[in-house]
Amino acid sequence: MRLHQLVSDVARHTPEALAVHAWDGRLTYGELDALADRYSAALAARGVRPGDRVLLWAGKSTHAVALMQGCLRRGAVYVPVTESNPPVRAARIGRGCGAALTVTDAGGAVRAAGAEWNAGPLATLEELLTEETGAPSAPADGSPDDPAYILYTSGSTGEPKGVCLSHRNALAFVTWACELLDLGPRDRLANHAPFNFDLSVFDLYAAFHAGASVFLISQEMAYAPEQLVRFLRRHELTVWYSVPSALSLMMSKGGLFDEVPPPALRVCLFAGEPFPLPLVQQLRAQWPGVRMFNWYGPTETNVCTSYEVTPAVVRRSTAVPIGTVCSGDSMTLAPQDREGEHELLISGPTVMLGYWGQEPHTGPYATGDIVRVGEDGNLELIGRRDHLVKVRGQRVELGEVESVLGAHPGVEDAAVVVVGSGLEAALHAVVTKTCPESSVSLLGLKEWSAQRLPPYMILDALHVVDELPRTGNGKKDRRRMVQDITTGRTMM
């Protein structure tokens, strides 16, 4: 079984069932199946071959979903990049994965032209359909272990890092999730996450696996709490999956609890970052009839542990656990310096093929997350082993942000730290200047970063210092920086 077969199978049996709802319209399974075939034929006409990478740099839409399906049918590997990424970064990813073609929307085409696009051929979704020639060919032969998509994440060296995942990787998680949640054709799933974020894999492919429908939430609406609450109720969604930050906003500013619980909602899932215990307890109490799960897993494994949040959570005084291993995976706990603490290593069918351009991954995947085993046998997340952080649910490698800031002509050295947690988490840059006369300002560095980084990786605050604090072995002392910032000892 491969991912594109999910839609084809449903289309054969219930072609009139709703598959995708988005700002640009609705597609039944029959319509999605036909449109995916058209895109597959158009890709073939453009010379895209099995194994080629196709960069999708566009907003969420029915056509974007159909293009992804078309890539899979062609045997190509799709590489989603959100439309908010500046042309410089999108092109960087395109060159990094050797994209045979970049597909964008009309707005992206204008932005690419203005930036003198230098990452190979580029076409819009509309152009592909206009240029389509010939009848759609049969889906390309292939194996479930072939790469299906590449999700680019922030890289520690300053280069975005492509996590390459196979059909089998995705289906191992999706099949497990559908069984756990008893998903069926009547379900209506929200798609809150962007397509380059691994949460979206569940939204799309669990819906297609179950013959259900998925409702795409635009990037503009993603953190508009009142609109999200209206969306949840208006479309009678049965399954909600998002980062805790979105749910927190809906609770505090969206009026989530102003009315009775959404009658259709039966499952609420959250992942991507810790959910503060008091908020989980409030949500659990307000929605007694809704099943809730805290899911955990890096992009390299998708969801590999699961914890069902039952009414017993009201008696907890510590953070919500990440649960026990799932999706057919297994785990190894590597002891750390402090007794009872372990780094979590994951093995099994959801573990990635590897990073694009590097050797295939072998053996367990070291998550970099430190856990302990609670008295009830559930894993409890303690923190990170390295400097990869989560800000409002988005994965940010501090090294990539520092690399961009360090390239500014006025910056001699830079360190980036996270101050605060949850919705209050913010990226603070601590920099030294190349010379006293150098012009370095928060606004200037924001503008500089906006040309090179996605919006969620742009700094929130700037601190200019004479010298970066360092540890005894010469490394940047991030803990000291956070202390200095929170106590007001740094210079703004």
Coordinates of C-alpha atoms in Angstrom, one line a residue, residues 225-226 228-230 232-233 240 246-262 265 268 283 286-287:
P225 CA -8.8 32.5 17.9
E226 CA -12.4 33.8 17.3
L228 CA -10.9 29.2 14.8
V229 CA -13.8 28.7 17.3
R230 CA -16.3 29.7 14.6
L232 CA -14.8 24.4 14.6
R233 CA -18.5 24.9 15.3
W240 CA -9.4 18.6 16.1
A246 CA -3.7 27.3 19.2
L247 CA -6.0 25.7 21.7
S248 CA -4.8 28.0 24.5
L249 CA -5.6 31.1 22.3
M250 CA -9.0 29.7 21.5
M251 CA -9.6 29.2 25.3
S252 CA -8.4 32.6 26.4
K253 CA -9.4 34.9 23.5
G254 CA -11.6 32.9 21.2
G255 CA -14.6 32.3 23.5
L256 CA -14.1 28.5 23.2
F257 CA -16.2 27.9 26.4
D258 CA -18.8 30.6 25.9
E259 CA -21.2 28.0 24.5
V260 CA -21.9 24.4 25.2
P261 CA -19.2 22.0 23.9
P262 CA -19.2 21.6 20.1
L265 CA -16.6 17.1 18.4
C268 CA -9.3 16.5 20.5
L283 CA -10.2 21.8 28.8
Q286 CA -15.2 21.7 30.0
W287 CA -15.4 18.9 27.4

